[in-house]
Amino acid sequence: MAASFLPSSFLGVFLFLTCFVYLNGSTSTTRHYKFNIRMQNVTRLCETKSIITVNGKFPGPRVVAREGDRVVIKVVNHVSKNITIHWHGIRQLQSAWADGPAYITQCPIQPGQSYVYNFTITGQRGTLWYHAHISWIRATLYGPIIILPKRHESYPFVKPYKEIPIIFGEWWKADPEAVINQAIQTGAGPNNSDTYTINGFPGPSKNCSANETYRLKVKPGKTYLLRMINAALNDELFFRIANHTFIVVDTDASYVKPFKTDTIYIAPGQTSNVLLKTKNFKPNAKYLMAARPYSTAASGTFDNTTVISVLEYDVGKTTVANSSIKALPVPPLPQINATTFVANWTNGLRSLANARFPANVPQTTQRRFFFALGLGTTPCPKNQTCQGPTNQTKFAAGINNVSFTMPTTSLLNAHFLRQSNGVYTTDFPTTPLNPYNYTGTTPNNTMMTNGTKVVVLPYNTTVELVMQGTSTLGAENHPLHLHGYNFFVVGQGSGNFNSTTDPPNFNLVDPVERNTVGVPSGGWVAIRFRADNPGVWFMHCHIEIHITWGLRMAWVVNDGKLSNQKLPPPPADLPTC
Ligand SMILES: *[C@@H]1O[C@H](CO)[C@@H](O)[C@H](O)[C@H]1NC(C)=O
Ligand SMILES: *[C@@H]1O[C@H](CO)[C@@H](O)[C@H](O)[C@H]1NC(C)=O
Ligand SMILES: *[C@@H]1O[C@H](CO)[C@@H](O)[C@H](O)[C@H]1NC(C)=O
Ligand SMILES: *[C@@H]1O[C@H](CO)[C@@H](O)[C@H](O)[C@H]1NC(C)=O
Ligand SMILES: *[C@@H]1O[C@H](CO)[C@@H](O)[C@H](O)[C@H]1NC(C)=O
Ligand SMILES: *[C@@H]1O[C@H](CO)[C@@H](O)[C@H](O)[C@H]1NC(C)=O
Ligand SMILES: *[C@@H]1O[C@H](CO)[C@@H](O)[C@H](O)[C@H]1NC(C)=O
Ligand SMILES: *[C@@H]1O[C@H](CO)[C@@H](O)[C@H](O)[C@H]1NC(C)=O
Ligand SMILES: *[C@@H]1O[C@H](CO)[C@@H](O)[C@H](O)[C@H]1NC(C)=O
Ligand SMILES: *[C@@H]1O[C@H](CO)[C@@H](O)[C@H](O)[C@H]1NC(C)=O
Ligand SMILES: *[C@@H]1O[C@H](CO)[C@@H](O)[C@H](O)[C@H]1NC(C)=O
Ligand SMILES: *[C@@H]1O[C@H](CO)[C@@H](O)[C@H](O)[C@H]1NC(C)=O
Ligand SMILES: [Cu+2]
């Protein structure tokens, strides 16, 4: 036992025990947290609402650890809804039981129950996050995971003066569970959110004088590290600070070559560390920080509002009035549908790929997959009235025309017990059964089939996966998230993927390493990874309504031969269904 070596303000009060373990001369620490899932009244948009939180906090408390540490988090469910928590981006090497997606790696933590998530952070440093992974509970249940470099190790960039989480969220005045339940019932799109938030705050309110603006107080001439997280449910965002520029130094807890930009593009599920060098502006100077969506969806089908917060130079206790915030200029952002801008921006990201932080890109691959993903329809149940895209249909979404049906028990448990019969089938189509012009006009038949289908991979398989966005019912960007792995983004392009002319242009040297990648609207992306983590790993679009509609599947990665290549047995307190 020893006192923490991290600044106490960083650790917060939720870290109640810290232990050191000495291994081969290096130290690793176990960090214990307790998450009480509780209802909490909060006021936003001038209305008080009871929301599901961690320890009464919104956004939730910070989890802080160093690379190499073990993190043990006891989650106690005090609310009337089922809960699970996913540690988004954590590799969960041989700890699939702690990954968190409901009915994939665990049954829910039911009201009154608890479960201990227990995992190590291996080979990752930067910012990740946690969020509920059941229904739409994550609308209010999310928070940052801050992974510092190992003790005595430094950042591969200038030491920041301060580190600040910047978390984007999405807020409904209504209960988000009511919003999604209504959408499921009618088959139509969900009601749009009422505002975006930055660190939980929507900005100066239009309708009341409430103090609902996040303020970032800075000193001139310093370097700040902004730890950015897009926790919004359904929207990719552009972010900008008036009169300032950024240097992106990491994405999804992997370092990138310093990338200078005045605008950040960030998809739901993605994280990024960004340096902000403040200028020698005079005291009390104020600049707006603004975020609003990137979307190619039809006008009216997404929240098209702008969230505002304020960068304040060296101010004391004075608070700027709503009216004076509103008078400041909003920084110009790219057009809502700026697909070319997004393609160019994401093309600029490159792994650091140096001797200390190499990019271990699989140079050859054993299995290749082609996934066409997008929206579609399913029939309306006979006794129901549906308001989907066409008469008497419901919206659906899927991969290779399969809309994934959630099982009613944990896939990982079924896999571990070798009792997949009746739970899942292993016939997920590795290429579309009926190829078509994916970026052409909407095909006549938009119907999808349903099923709980998976792909099985032997341990250590090298995988190449091309994901093709389709224009069925409109072309949209789909930020695909893979659990349990990072992957390398070896290529991307617009239009249809060409299996002859595109692969020779793949970047196998310094591609960006991520856990969530935007499949371009009307385009494709190619990723590679090595299946070296046994378990069942969810892969899904991180736009919550698309996951609800079925844009999801799972990879079953079998055990290897050695004892350190096997999925361990489940913890004793694993919830049951
Ligand atoms: C929230 O506010 C309502 C109405 O004022 C009150 O009845 C309820 O007890 C409060 N809930 C919590 C968790 O504080
Ligand atoms: C966490 O897992 C490690 C490794 O399996 C184990 O030694 C430890 O006892 C676990 N801690 C808790 C609190 O379950
Ligand atoms: C307004 O909120 C900010 C936090 O965002 C806080 O620093 C400030 O003190 C608040 N001002 C008032 C008047 O409540
Ligand atoms: C901020 O940018 C605006 C627009 O580009 C410019 O007019 C203004 O002079 C700048 N302000 C400062 C303090 O640099
Ligand atoms: C979004 O809102 C702006 C006004 O803030 C409007 O000009 C624009 O047309 C809207 N775009 C879409 C796609 O809804
Ligand atoms: C983007 O939106 C603008 C205005 O809303 C429209 O004129 C333009 O055609 C759109 N561009 C694309 C590529 O859809
Ligand atoms: C494309 O991105 C590069 C940086 O990667 C930038 O220098 C250039 O200005 C961008 N071009 C456009 C048209 O946005
Ligand atoms: C429709 O029928 C199913 C079973 O046939 C039933 O479970 C469901 O409640 C019915 N829904 C409505 C809206 O009547
Ligand atoms: C929609 O479907 C219903 C029942 O199948 C049918 O009666 C109605 O005419 C259809 N409406 C349109 C506009 O096709
Ligand atoms: C697919 O459709 C697009 C848009 O209509 C068109 O530009 C393209 O040439 C088509 N591709 C093929 C292979 O037919
Ligand atoms: C789709 O429908 C249109 C109009 O009904 C028809 O002309 C076309 O041949 C159909 N295409 C296919 C591939 O069935
Ligand atoms: C909670 O999960 C259990 C196990 O899957 C399920 O039986 C129950 O219906 C769920 N309860 C709610 C309120 O969804
Ligand atoms: Cu999507």
PDB file of C-alpha atoms in Angstrom, residues 19 84 93 242 397:
ATOM      1  CA  CYS A  19      -1.866  -0.676  -4.179  1.00  0.00           C
ATOM      2  CA  THR A  84     -23.924  -2.562 -17.916  1.00  0.00           C
ATOM      3  CA  LEU A  93      -6.629  -8.577 -23.089  1.00  0.00           C
ATOM      4  CA  ALA A 242     -12.384  31.138 -32.290  1.00  0.00           C
ATOM      5  CA  ALA A 397     -29.789  -1.248 -40.403  1.00  0.00           C
TER       6      ALA A 397
END
